[in-house]
Amino acid sequence: METNKIARINSIPNSEIKQRAWNILMQNPKKSILFILFYLFIAIIISIPFDTRIWGINESSAPIKFILANLICATLCYLVLAPITVGFYKFFLECSRNFPTPYSVLFFGYKKYVRNTIAILLIDFIFYGLFAIINAALAIICLILAAFLIGEINSSVPILVLLSNILSFFEMPLDKSLICIFISIVVIAFSVFILYQTFALAEFFPFVLAEDNKTGATKLLSSFWAKSSPYNLKTINLFLSFTGWWILAICTLGIAMLWVGPYWCYAKTELYKEITSKEKATETSE
């Protein structure tokens, strides 16, 4: 039964999901666009007190103090803004169900501030933090390789010895270009693997937080990760189907996101509703 559910959802054409999202958006486009503007306005207002320039801290006068102040302010700003993500997703979820949805729902996440902040932190670390760590590791590896290529270190470095053994297994010499290609492929493959494993989780988890305001963050995360993993490829495919819209947003310097943003959010909402409704139907039948 579970296999049938997964196959059925993954076989839904993107065009069908996008048509549903388009129909919802067209019912009240003004409300969705105004909500995006309201969200941006609130985010800017909240961010202003955390701007180090207001406090007279600049890089030229005190570089270390400037770096620390920016780090502290950015962290505090993130902690204040994190729950808004839950309210943002709740707005589109309730609009898609034709519920009366005031703009004040944006602040819904503050009702469970600690839980929602922890949950958003976890998602951001898993999805964005791991990518940052991988990119940092890639930068370090590139520096090591650069040093190796100009002869500043020798081939007795452990990582190079390991690569030499791997390459020799395939009867390939320890060639400098092959080392670069090999490491790049490994890092890129690992990045793609993380993206594939977490994409649906990152896109849908705020909906879960918006619907379940009682369960703890870690419990919700662990349970929903397993439920969402079969739909990673479907979610990535849906995202890629919006490529033309993303290009339009870039070409208009972000102005088109006032339309594309709600459209994409409603598309995600429709796929999320499909997934959860199928789960409930399956549970009932069992």
XYZ file of N, CA and C in Angstrom:
858
model
N 0.830 -1.203 0.000
C 0.000 0.000 0.000
C 0.864 1.253 0.000
N 1.910 1.235 0.828
C 2.829 2.374 0.905
C 3.521 2.605 -0.429
N 3.920 1.507 -1.079
C 4.578 1.613 -2.379
C 3.642 2.211 -3.428
N 2.389 1.810 -3.394
C 1.407 2.349 -4.334
C 1.208 3.841 -4.129
N 1.186 4.256 -2.867
C 1.006 5.669 -2.552
C 2.165 6.492 -3.104
N 3.381 6.027 -2.874
C 4.569 6.745 -3.345
C 4.581 6.828 -4.871
N 4.286 5.708 -5.508
C 4.278 5.670 -6.970
C 3.211 6.598 -7.530
N 2.051 6.626 -6.894
C 0.950 7.460 -7.374
C 1.290 8.953 -7.286
N 1.863 9.347 -6.156
C 2.203 10.763 -5.971
C 3.335 11.179 -6.898
N 4.338 10.328 -7.017
C 5.482 10.663 -7.871
C 5.119 10.674 -9.355
N 4.002 10.052 -9.696
C 3.588 10.026 -11.106
C 2.671 11.199 -11.477
N 2.302 12.009 -10.492
C 1.452 13.169 -10.803
C 2.249 14.143 -11.669
N 1.742 14.534 -12.814
C 2.493 15.461 -13.677
C 2.708 16.820 -12.999
N 3.869 17.387 -13.219
C 4.137 18.717 -12.680
C 3.138 19.737 -13.215
N 2.725 19.533 -14.453
C 1.769 20.459 -15.064
C 0.454 20.490 -14.289
N 0.050 19.346 -13.758
C -1.193 19.286 -12.982
C -1.057 20.047 -11.670
N 0.070 19.830 -10.991
C 0.318 20.534 -9.724
C 0.403 22.036 -9.960
N 1.105 22.428 -11.020
C 1.260 23.848 -11.327
C -0.066 24.483 -11.737
N -0.922 23.730 -12.410
C -2.233 24.251 -12.796
C -3.098 24.502 -11.566
N -3.032 23.575 -10.603
C -3.756 23.784 -9.352
C -3.257 25.035 -8.648
N -1.929 25.175 -8.577
C -1.335 26.339 -7.918
C -1.732 27.626 -8.631
N -1.732 27.591 -9.944
C -2.105 28.769 -10.738
C -3.561 29.156 -10.471
N -4.441 28.163 -10.393
C -5.848 28.440 -10.130
C -6.050 29.089 -8.771
N -5.314 28.602 -7.773
C -5.419 29.186 -6.432
C -4.915 30.627 -6.437
N -3.793 30.836 -7.105
C -3.211 32.177 -7.171
C -4.143 33.151 -7.876
N -4.791 32.685 -8.926
C -5.668 33.549 -9.697
C -6.969 33.882 -8.972
N -7.311 33.107 -7.953
C -8.515 33.408 -7.177
C -8.386 34.737 -6.441
N -7.175 35.014 -5.947
C -6.954 36.271 -5.238
C -5.486 36.668 -5.344
N -5.043 37.044 -6.540
C -3.620 37.375 -6.717
C -3.178 38.571 -5.886
N -4.071 39.534 -5.725
C -3.729 40.742 -4.972
C -3.350 40.411 -3.530
N -4.109 39.511 -2.912
C -3.845 39.153 -1.522
C -2.487 38.480 -1.373
N -2.151 37.586 -2.306
C -0.870 36.869 -2.235
C 0.298 37.813 -2.442
N 0.176 38.721 -3.405
C 1.256 39.675 -3.674
C 1.434 40.633 -2.509
N 0.328 41.115 -1.956
C 0.403 42.021 -0.806
C 1.004 41.327 0.416
N 0.732 40.032 0.537
C 1.327 39.290 1.665
C 2.838 39.209 1.515
N 3.314 38.975 0.293
C 4.759 38.945 0.056
C 5.374 40.298 0.419
N 4.721 41.387 0.029
C 5.210 42.729 0.365
C 5.181 42.953 1.876
N 4.130 42.481 2.518
C 4.017 42.605 3.972
C 5.138 41.831 4.659
N 5.414 40.629 4.167
C 6.503 39.806 4.708
C 7.851 40.518 4.571
N 8.106 41.067 3.400
C 9.367 41.782 3.175
C 9.476 43.018 4.070
N 8.361 43.728 4.213
C 8.343 44.923 5.056
C 8.664 44.571 6.511
N 8.029 43.544 7.036
C 8.266 43.124 8.422
C 9.709 42.658 8.598
N 10.203 41.896 7.634
C 11.584 41.400 7.724
C 12.582 42.556 7.741
N 12.338 43.576 6.932
C 13.234 44.740 6.893
C 13.157 45.524 8.197
N 11.950 45.729 8.693
C 11.763 46.477 9.937
C 12.464 45.779 11.104
N 12.305 44.466 11.180
C 12.937 43.700 12.264
C 14.458 43.725 12.129
N 14.950 43.758 10.893
C 16.396 43.704 10.657
C 17.103 45.019 10.966
N 16.395 46.130 10.914
C 17.028 47.446 11.083
C 17.805 47.583 12.393
N 17.234 47.196 13.551
C 17.997 47.359 14.805
C 19.274 46.536 14.859
N 19.383 45.532 14.002
C 20.550 44.658 14.026
C 21.607 45.072 12.990
N 21.426 46.229 12.393
C 22.403 46.763 11.446
C 23.501 47.479 12.233
N 24.734 46.991 12.121
C 25.839 47.542 12.912
C 26.130 49.004 12.580
N 25.728 49.455 11.387
C 25.977 50.853 11.018
C 25.185 51.806 11.899
N 24.045 51.339 12.408
C 23.240 52.179 13.296
C 23.982 52.458 14.602
N 24.785 51.486 15.014
C 25.515 51.604 16.284
C 26.889 52.239 16.104
N 27.159 52.731 14.923
C 28.412 53.429 14.676
C 29.639 52.550 14.620
N 29.433 51.267 14.345
C 30.558 50.336 14.249
C 30.912 50.148 12.779
N 32.138 50.480 12.415
C 32.566 50.322 11.028
C 33.870 49.552 10.944
N 34.137 49.032 9.787
C 35.301 48.152 9.599
C 36.619 48.887 9.735
N 36.669 50.127 9.306
C 37.925 50.861 9.300
C 38.418 51.203 10.706
N 37.498 51.495 11.609
C 37.902 51.912 12.949
C 38.297 50.743 13.841
N 37.562 49.645 13.751
C 37.840 48.489 14.608
C 37.442 47.212 13.872
N 38.345 46.652 13.075
C 38.011 45.479 12.249
C 37.493 44.285 13.042
N 38.176 43.948 14.143
C 37.762 42.782 14.939
C 36.405 43.031 15.580
N 36.255 44.218 16.141
C 34.977 44.582 16.754
C 33.863 44.572 15.705
N 34.177 45.012 14.505
C 33.207 45.054 13.416
C 32.755 43.642 13.046
N 33.700 42.708 12.948
C 33.378 41.321 12.592
C 32.527 40.673 13.679
N 32.928 40.848 14.937
C 32.187 40.271 16.053
C 30.776 40.858 16.147
N 30.690 42.172 15.974
C 29.381 42.840 16.051
C 28.458 42.342 14.950
N 28.988 42.182 13.738
C 28.172 41.678 12.636
C 27.718 40.243 12.882
N 28.606 39.443 13.429
C 28.267 38.053 13.725
C 27.170 37.975 14.782
N 27.309 38.757 15.832
C 26.309 38.764 16.908
C 24.974 39.294 16.404
N 25.012 40.396 15.655
C 23.779 40.989 15.144
C 23.070 40.067 14.155
N 23.843 39.416 13.299
C 23.257 38.488 12.330
C 22.597 37.308 13.038
N 23.249 36.811 14.089
C 22.686 35.692 14.853
C 21.398 36.093 15.554
N 21.412 37.255 16.203
C 20.219 37.734 16.906
C 19.073 37.990 15.928
N 19.404 38.568 14.780
C 18.386 38.837 13.764
C 17.770 37.530 13.270
N 18.609 36.539 13.066
C 18.119 35.225 12.622
C 17.178 34.622 13.657
N 17.556 34.708 14.933
C 16.739 34.135 16.000
C 15.386 34.831 16.120
N 15.355 36.114 15.800
C 14.100 36.858 15.857
C 13.224 36.526 14.648
N 13.850 36.377 13.480
C 13.100 36.182 12.234
C 12.702 34.730 11.966
N 13.407 33.775 12.564
C 13.183 32.357 12.241
C 11.723 31.915 12.322
N 10.974 32.256 13.381
C 9.576 31.773 13.460
C 8.666 32.333 12.374
N 9.063 33.437 11.752
C 8.232 34.013 10.692
C 8.093 33.039 9.522
N 9.103 32.198 9.328
C 9.048 31.209 8.244
C 7.824 30.313 8.388
N 7.518 29.924 9.626
C 6.367 29.052 9.866
C 5.071 29.771 9.498
N 4.935 31.037 9.929
C 3.745 31.810 9.591
C 3.614 32.051 8.100
N 4.750 32.232 7.431
C 4.775 32.449 5.982
C 4.166 31.251 5.261
N 4.590 30.059 5.634
C 4.071 28.841 5.005
C 2.621 28.579 5.397
N 2.262 28.926 6.631
C 0.882 28.708 7.081
C -0.093 29.548 6.257
N 0.327 30.753 5.885
C -0.533 31.613 5.076
C -0.916 30.922 3.768
N 0.066 30.404 3.049
C -0.201 29.780 1.750
C -0.958 28.458 1.912
N -0.688 27.753 2.989
C -1.396 26.498 3.235
C -2.880 26.753 3.482
N -3.192 27.753 4.289
C -4.590 28.042 4.611
C -5.311 28.698 3.434
N -4.607 29.521 2.682
C -5.224 30.110 1.484
C -5.588 29.032 0.474
N -4.728 28.030 0.339
C -4.990 26.953 -0.612
C -6.201 26.121 -0.211
N -6.550 26.176 1.070
C -7.716 25.440 1.567
C -8.948 26.341 1.682
N -8.819 27.558 1.152
C -9.920 28.531 1.157
C -10.354 28.939 2.562
N -9.396 28.898 3.512
C -9.680 29.383 4.850
C -9.487 30.897 4.879
N -10.277 31.622 5.687
C -10.012 33.055 5.847
C -8.656 33.243 6.523
N -7.751 33.913 5.841
C -6.365 34.004 6.315
C -5.915 35.454 6.408
N -5.863 36.015 7.601
C -5.375 37.392 7.751
C -3.852 37.450 7.628
N -3.347 38.616 7.319
C -1.894 38.773 7.194
C -1.180 38.528 8.523
N -1.895 38.694 9.623
C -1.294 38.498 10.949
C -0.862 37.056 11.193
N -1.293 36.123 10.331
C -0.869 34.735 10.478
C 0.647 34.613 10.307
N 1.261 35.632 9.730
C 2.719 35.649 9.578
C 3.419 35.470 10.926
N 2.780 35.902 12.009
C 3.385 35.837 13.338
C 2.969 34.581 14.100
N 2.332 33.654 13.406
C 1.858 32.425 14.040
C 2.990 31.653 14.706
N 4.151 31.643 14.088
C 5.275 30.864 14.611
C 5.751 31.288 15.975
N 5.435 32.512 16.389
C 5.884 33.007 17.688
C 5.092 32.397 18.842
N 3.976 31.739 18.545
C 3.213 31.079 19.597
C 4.008 29.942 20.220
N 4.855 29.316 19.404
C 5.767 28.276 19.880
C 7.181 28.683 19.470
N 7.614 29.791 20.031
C 8.859 30.406 19.563
C 10.061 29.461 19.665
N 10.248 28.884 20.834
C 11.439 28.050 21.049
C 11.427 26.849 20.116
N 10.296 26.137 20.061
C 10.204 24.955 19.208
C 10.444 25.291 17.748
N 9.777 26.331 17.262
C 9.887 26.676 15.850
C 11.278 27.203 15.496
N 11.881 27.948 16.398
C 13.235 28.450 16.144
C 14.225 27.294 16.067
N 14.114 26.354 17.003
C 14.987 25.175 16.983
C 14.783 24.380 15.697
N 13.519 24.227 15.292
C 13.206 23.455 14.081
C 13.804 24.110 12.835
N 13.634 25.414 12.704
C 14.183 26.121 11.544
C 15.703 26.080 11.560
N 16.297 26.185 12.750
C 17.757 26.073 12.869
C 18.240 24.702 12.397
N 17.529 23.663 12.793
C 17.903 22.309 12.382
C 17.828 22.149 10.872
N 16.737 22.638 10.285
C 16.566 22.526 8.839
C 17.657 23.303 8.109
N 17.913 24.522 8.562
C 18.926 25.344 7.904
C 20.302 24.725 8.027
N 20.576 24.084 9.183
C 21.881 23.444 9.340
C 22.005 22.235 8.426
N 20.953 21.411 8.402
C 21.002 20.196 7.581
C 21.108 20.541 6.099
N 20.270 21.502 5.671
C 20.195 21.775 4.232
C 21.256 22.779 3.772
N 21.399 23.890 4.514
C 22.340 24.932 4.098
C 23.698 24.791 4.793
N 23.675 24.419 6.067
C 24.928 24.318 6.818
C 25.865 23.274 6.262
N 25.310 22.119 5.888
C 26.158 21.062 5.333
C 26.780 21.489 4.003
N 26.007 22.248 3.210
C 26.563 22.750 1.954
C 27.709 23.726 2.227
N 27.540 24.554 3.250
C 28.602 25.506 3.601
C 29.850 24.760 4.057
N 29.655 23.705 4.851
C 30.787 22.902 5.322
C 31.490 22.233 4.149
N 30.693 21.703 3.218
C 31.283 21.052 2.038
C 32.072 22.047 1.202
N 31.500 23.236 1.009
C 32.201 24.258 0.229
C 33.494 24.692 0.909
N 33.455 24.798 2.247
C 34.669 25.152 2.985
C 35.723 24.055 2.842
N 35.253 22.795 2.929
C 36.181 21.670 2.765
C 36.773 21.669 1.357
N 35.940 21.981 0.366
C 36.411 22.043 -1.016
C 37.474 23.125 -1.181
N 37.249 24.272 -0.519
C 38.225 25.361 -0.597
C 39.560 24.946 0.010
N 39.500 24.251 1.147
C 40.729 23.788 1.810
C 41.457 22.775 0.930
N 40.683 21.857 0.363
C 41.281 20.846 -0.511
C 41.938 21.508 -1.721
N 41.273 22.509 -2.275
C 41.839 23.216 -3.429
C 43.151 23.909 -3.065
N 43.214 24.451 -1.851
C 44.455 25.097 -1.401
C 45.583 24.069 -1.268
N 45.233 22.903 -0.722
C 46.239 21.836 -0.589
C 46.730 21.398 -1.970
N 45.778 21.246 -2.874
C 46.142 20.826 -4.229
C 46.986 21.888 -4.924
N 46.601 23.157 -4.704
C 47.369 24.235 -5.318
C 48.806 24.217 -4.812
N 48.942 24.002 -3.501
C 50.290 23.937 -2.928
C 51.055 22.738 -3.490
N 50.345 21.631 -3.648
C 50.986 20.438 -4.197
C 51.438 20.655 -5.634
N 50.582 21.316 -6.403
C 50.874 21.523 -7.816
C 52.064 22.444 -8.041
N 52.310 23.351 -7.091
C 53.467 24.246 -7.252
C 54.665 23.738 -6.455
N 54.518 22.523 -5.895
C 55.656 21.884 -5.272
C 55.950 22.281 -3.857
N 54.996 22.901 -3.153
C 55.258 23.326 -1.783
C 55.102 22.184 -0.789
N 54.404 21.129 -1.145
C 54.331 19.938 -0.318
C 54.623 18.747 -1.221
N 54.992 17.645 -0.609
C 55.340 16.484 -1.428
C 54.243 15.429 -1.366
N 54.435 14.384 -2.116
C 53.402 13.364 -2.256
C 53.320 12.425 -1.054
N 54.034 12.739 0.033
C 53.916 11.910 1.230
C 52.762 12.349 2.121
N 52.068 13.422 1.715
C 50.903 13.874 2.474
C 49.862 12.758 2.453
N 49.283 12.411 3.644
C 48.368 11.252 3.732
C 47.251 11.243 2.693
N 46.605 12.390 2.474
C 45.488 12.413 1.523
C 45.964 12.097 0.112
N 47.176 12.520 -0.221
C 47.717 12.244 -1.548
C 48.160 10.794 -1.671
N 48.672 10.222 -0.567
C 49.034 8.802 -0.558
C 47.785 7.953 -0.775
N 46.692 8.332 -0.093
C 45.432 7.608 -0.256
C 44.950 7.687 -1.697
N 45.001 8.877 -2.280
C 44.581 9.046 -3.665
C 45.463 8.258 -4.613
N 46.756 8.223 -4.296
C 47.686 7.472 -5.131
C 47.335 5.986 -5.132
N 46.978 5.473 -3.947
C 46.601 4.058 -3.842
C 45.317 3.769 -4.609
N 44.356 4.702 -4.507
C 43.086 4.522 -5.216
C 43.311 4.539 -6.722
N 44.098 5.504 -7.185
C 44.360 5.626 -8.614
C 45.167 4.443 -9.148
N 46.090 3.945 -8.317
C 46.898 2.811 -8.754
C 46.044 1.549 -8.903
N 44.955 1.468 -8.109
C 44.029 0.331 -8.228
C 43.420 0.297 -9.623
N 43.183 1.497 -10.175
C 42.643 1.589 -11.531
C 43.753 1.713 -12.577
N 45.001 1.411 -12.130
C 46.180 1.458 -12.998
C 46.357 2.840 -13.620
N 46.164 3.852 -12.784
C 46.337 5.240 -13.219
C 47.442 5.875 -12.370
N 48.331 6.623 -12.978
C 49.430 7.240 -12.239
C 48.936 8.397 -11.365
N 49.780 8.792 -10.400
C 49.463 9.928 -9.533
C 49.711 11.218 -10.312
N 48.834 11.455 -11.239
C 48.949 12.653 -12.063
C 48.217 13.810 -11.379
N 48.785 14.999 -11.452
C 48.222 16.156 -10.751
C 46.818 16.489 -11.240
N 46.609 16.446 -12.521
C 45.288 16.776 -13.055
C 44.251 15.742 -12.639
N 44.666 14.454 -12.581
C 43.744 13.407 -12.172
C 43.332 13.577 -10.714
N 44.262 14.029 -9.879
C 43.943 14.274 -8.472
C 42.870 15.347 -8.361
N 43.041 16.427 -9.086
C 42.067 17.521 -9.063
C 40.695 17.041 -9.521
N 40.676 16.299 -10.621
C 39.409 15.807 -11.165
C 38.739 14.845 -10.193
N 39.538 13.940 -9.615
C 39.000 12.936 -8.699
C 38.357 13.587 -7.468
N 39.071 14.505 -6.833
C 38.544 15.157 -5.626
C 37.316 15.995 -5.963
N 37.344 16.686 -7.079
C 36.199 17.510 -7.473
C 34.950 16.656 -7.677
N 35.122 15.503 -8.324
C 33.989 14.603 -8.561
C 33.417 14.096 -7.238
N 34.314 13.725 -6.304
C 33.866 13.212 -5.007
C 33.075 14.273 -4.247
N 33.590 15.501 -4.210
C 32.919 16.577 -3.466
C 31.582 16.932 -4.102
N 31.564 17.034 -5.426
C 30.313 17.356 -6.126
C 29.277 16.254 -5.918
N 29.721 14.997 -5.999
C 28.805 13.868 -5.800
C 28.220 13.890 -4.391
N 29.049 14.224 -3.404
C 28.575 14.280 -2.024
C 27.568 15.416 -1.839
N 27.826 16.547 -2.490
C 26.906 17.688 -2.419
C 25.557 17.330 -3.035
N 25.593 16.677 -4.184
C 24.356 16.267 -4.859
C 23.599 15.256 -3.999
N 24.338 14.371 -3.340
C 23.713 13.369 -2.478
C 22.958 14.032 -1.331
N 23.581 15.025 -0.688
C 22.926 15.735 0.413
C 21.702 16.481 -0.104
N 21.846 17.136 -1.258
C 20.711 17.841 -1.861
C 19.552 16.880 -2.108
N 19.862 15.729 -2.660
C 18.819 14.740 -2.987
C 18.130 14.219 -1.730
N 18.910 14.015 -0.664
C 18.366 13.432 0.553
C 17.547 14.404 1.392
N 17.749 15.700 1.211
C 17.129 16.671 2.119
C 16.215 17.687 1.431
N 16.089 17.663 0.105
C 15.365 18.724 -0.592
C 13.894 18.779 -0.182
N 13.209 17.650 -0.185
C 11.794 17.626 0.187
C 11.614 18.014 1.646
N 12.520 17.562 2.498
C 12.450 17.917 3.919
C 12.524 19.420 4.108
N 13.487 20.056 3.444
C 13.674 21.502 3.587
C 12.481 22.278 3.044
N 11.872 21.799 1.967
C 10.771 22.520 1.342
C 9.447 22.333 2.080
N 9.224 21.170 2.670
C 7.923 20.865 3.255
C 7.857 20.975 4.779
N 9.000 20.924 5.453
C 8.972 20.884 6.919
C 8.284 22.092 7.551
N 8.453 23.315 7.018
C 7.710 24.444 7.603
C 6.194 24.253 7.550
N 5.692 23.542 6.537
C 4.258 23.229 6.489
C 3.875 22.344 7.676
N 4.743 21.384 7.996
C 4.488 20.481 9.116
C 4.433 21.270 10.419
N 5.366 22.198 10.587
C 5.385 23.038 11.788
C 4.122 23.889 11.871
N 3.646 24.351 10.706
C 2.450 25.192 10.678
C 1.197 24.400 11.042
N 1.182 23.105 10.693
C 0.002 22.281 10.968
C 0.032 21.662 12.363
N 1.199 21.249 12.816
C 1.339 20.608 14.127
C 2.036 21.572 15.071
N 1.275 22.169 15.969
C 1.838 23.172 16.875
C 2.104 22.599 18.266
N 2.095 21.259 18.372
C 2.262 20.640 19.691
C 3.504 19.763 19.798
N 3.776 18.980 18.751
C 4.890 18.034 18.791
C 6.228 18.753 18.798
N 7.212 18.167 19.489
C 8.541 18.754 19.580
C 9.266 18.787 18.243
N 10.248 19.684 18.140
C 10.948 19.909 16.874
C 11.704 18.672 16.407
N 12.492 18.062 17.298
C 13.315 16.917 16.890
C 12.459 15.703 16.529
N 11.357 15.514 17.261
C 10.464 14.386 16.959
C 9.793 14.576 15.609
N 9.337 15.810 15.342
C 8.727 16.106 14.049
C 9.732 15.913 12.922
N 10.945 16.381 13.160
C 11.981 16.308 12.127
C 12.303 14.862 11.770
N 12.530 14.049 12.787
C 12.909 12.654 12.535
C 11.796 11.875 11.840
N 10.541 12.123 12.242
C 9.427 11.389 11.633
C 9.147 11.857 10.202
N 9.195 13.174 9.993
C 8.858 13.679 8.659
C 9.978 13.440 7.661
N 11.219 13.375 8.117
C 12.327 13.112 7.209
C 12.110 11.773 6.495
N 11.719 10.772 7.277
C 11.487 9.449 6.683
C 10.297 9.475 5.725
N 9.264 10.245 6.070
C 8.065 10.304 5.225
C 8.304 11.076 3.941
N 9.171 12.090 4.006
C 9.372 12.953 2.836
C 10.429 12.432 1.871
N 11.315 11.572 2.347
C 12.431 11.117 1.503
C 12.014 10.470 0.184
N 10.878 9.730 0.119
C 10.507 9.154 -1.186
C 10.108 10.194 -2.226
N 9.934 11.438 -1.799
C 9.461 12.477 -2.715
C 10.535 13.525 -3.028
N 11.781 13.203 -2.694
C 12.873 14.150 -2.970
C 12.998 14.439 -4.460
N 13.027 13.382 -5.256
C 13.194 13.559 -6.701
C 11.997 14.294 -7.298
N 10.805 13.997 -6.822
C 9.602 14.672 -7.305
C 9.659 16.162 -6.988
N 10.109 16.498 -5.783
C 10.190 17.899 -5.375
C 11.246 18.646 -6.177
N 12.385 18.007 -6.397
C 13.437 18.618 -7.217
C 12.940 18.829 -8.641
N 12.234 17.837 -9.164
C 11.682 17.922 -10.515
C 10.692 19.079 -10.626
N 9.851 19.245 -9.606
C 8.890 20.350 -9.599
C 9.616 21.693 -9.559
N 10.666 21.764 -8.741
C 11.456 22.999 -8.650
C 12.079 23.340 -10.005
N 12.637 22.344 -10.674
C 13.287 22.572 -11.966
C 12.282 22.971 -13.045
N 11.027 22.551 -12.875
C 10.005 22.922 -13.856
C 9.698 24.423 -13.807
N 10.152 25.094 -12.747
C 9.974 26.541 -12.611
C 11.190 27.319 -13.131
N 12.100 26.638 -13.812
C 13.337 27.287 -14.264
C 13.073 28.562 -15.054
N 12.117 28.520 -15.960
C 11.788 29.711 -16.742
C 11.348 30.867 -15.863
N 10.586 30.562 -14.818
C 10.134 31.604 -13.891
C 11.296 32.162 -13.078
N 12.233 31.278 -12.674
C 13.404 31.759 -11.914
C 14.233 32.695 -12.786
N 14.377 32.360 -14.058
C 15.134 33.210 -14.983
C 14.454 34.563 -15.130
N 13.120 34.532 -15.241
C 12.356 35.775 -15.338
C 12.581 36.639 -14.102
N 12.589 36.023 -12.919
C 12.810 36.768 -11.676
C 14.186 37.421 -11.658
N 15.193 36.692 -12.158
C 16.552 37.244 -12.216
C 16.619 38.407 -13.192
N 15.994 38.236 -14.344
C 16.032 39.278 -15.379
C 15.310 40.551 -14.942
N 14.337 40.415 -14.049
C 13.591 41.592 -13.570
C 14.137 42.092 -12.232
N 15.348 41.619 -11.878
C 16.008 42.029 -10.628
C 15.146 41.724 -9.399
N 14.440 40.619 -9.451
C 13.661 40.161 -8.310
C 12.229 40.646 -8.265
N 11.876 41.602 -9.110
C 10.513 42.152 -9.074
C 9.474 41.070 -9.387
N 9.811 40.205 -10.333
C 8.869 39.144 -10.722
C 8.614 38.145 -9.599
N 9.465 38.140 -8.553
C 9.263 37.220 -7.442
C 7.982 37.524 -6.680
N 7.464 38.748 -6.842
C 6.183 39.074 -6.219
C 5.080 38.169 -6.767
N 5.250 37.702 -8.007
C 4.302 36.763 -8.619
C 4.814 35.332 -8.554
N 6.086 35.154 -8.872
C 6.663 33.809 -8.914
C 6.696 33.190 -7.517
N 6.995 34.008 -6.493
C 7.072 33.504 -5.121
C 5.780 32.832 -4.677
N 4.630 33.529 -4.756
C 3.367 32.880 -4.387
C 3.029 31.668 -5.255
N 3.347 31.766 -6.551
C 3.081 30.659 -7.467
C 3.838 29.407 -7.031
N 5.109 29.570 -6.722
C 5.933 28.446 -6.273
C 5.449 27.924 -4.922
N 5.084 28.829 -4.013
C 4.603 28.413 -2.693
C 3.315 27.615 -2.797
N 2.413 28.030 -3.671
C 1.168 27.281 -3.855
C 1.434 25.926 -4.503
N 2.420 25.863 -5.392
C 2.772 24.573 -6.010
C 3.303 23.611 -4.949
N 4.176 24.123 -4.077
C 4.671 23.291 -2.981
C 3.533 22.864 -2.068
N 2.619 23.794 -1.816
C 1.473 23.500 -0.945
C 0.632 22.366 -1.514
N 0.399 22.411 -2.818
C -0.414 21.374 -3.448
C 0.260 20.006 -3.373
N 1.576 19.972 -3.564
C 2.285 18.700 -3.467
C 2.295 18.213 -2.024
N 2.481 19.115 -1.091
C 2.462 18.741 0.335
C 1.091 18.188 0.730
N 0.033 18.853 0.304
C -1.321 18.385 0.606
C -1.572 17.006 -0.005
N -1.051 16.801 -1.182
C -1.200 15.502 -1.844
C -0.512 14.416 -1.023
N 0.695 14.705 -0.572
C 1.458 13.731 0.217
C 0.751 13.411 1.525
N 0.353 14.418 2.263
C -0.265 14.192 3.570
C -1.647 13.573 3.447
N -2.401 13.933 2.424
C -3.729 13.340 2.263
C -3.623 11.865 1.922
N -2.630 11.510 1.111
C -2.434 10.100 0.765
C -2.021 9.319 2.004
N -1.186 9.930 2.837
C -0.756 9.274 4.073
C -1.966 8.995 4.969
N -2.838 10.000 5.093
C -4.009 9.822 5.958
C -4.940 8.745 5.396
N -5.088 8.751 4.069
C -5.940 7.742 3.441
C -5.391 6.339 3.666
N -4.062 6.234 3.591
C -3.416 4.934 3.776
C -3.608 4.446 5.205
N -3.393 5.382 6.175
C -3.520 5.027 7.575
C -4.939 4.569 7.888
N -5.945 5.241 7.280
C -7.346 4.898 7.531
C -7.669 3.499 7.011
N -7.165 3.214 5.807
C -7.451 1.918 5.189
C -6.791 0.773 5.929
N -5.634 1.078 6.554
C -4.922 0.038 7.276
C -5.561 -0.215 8.632
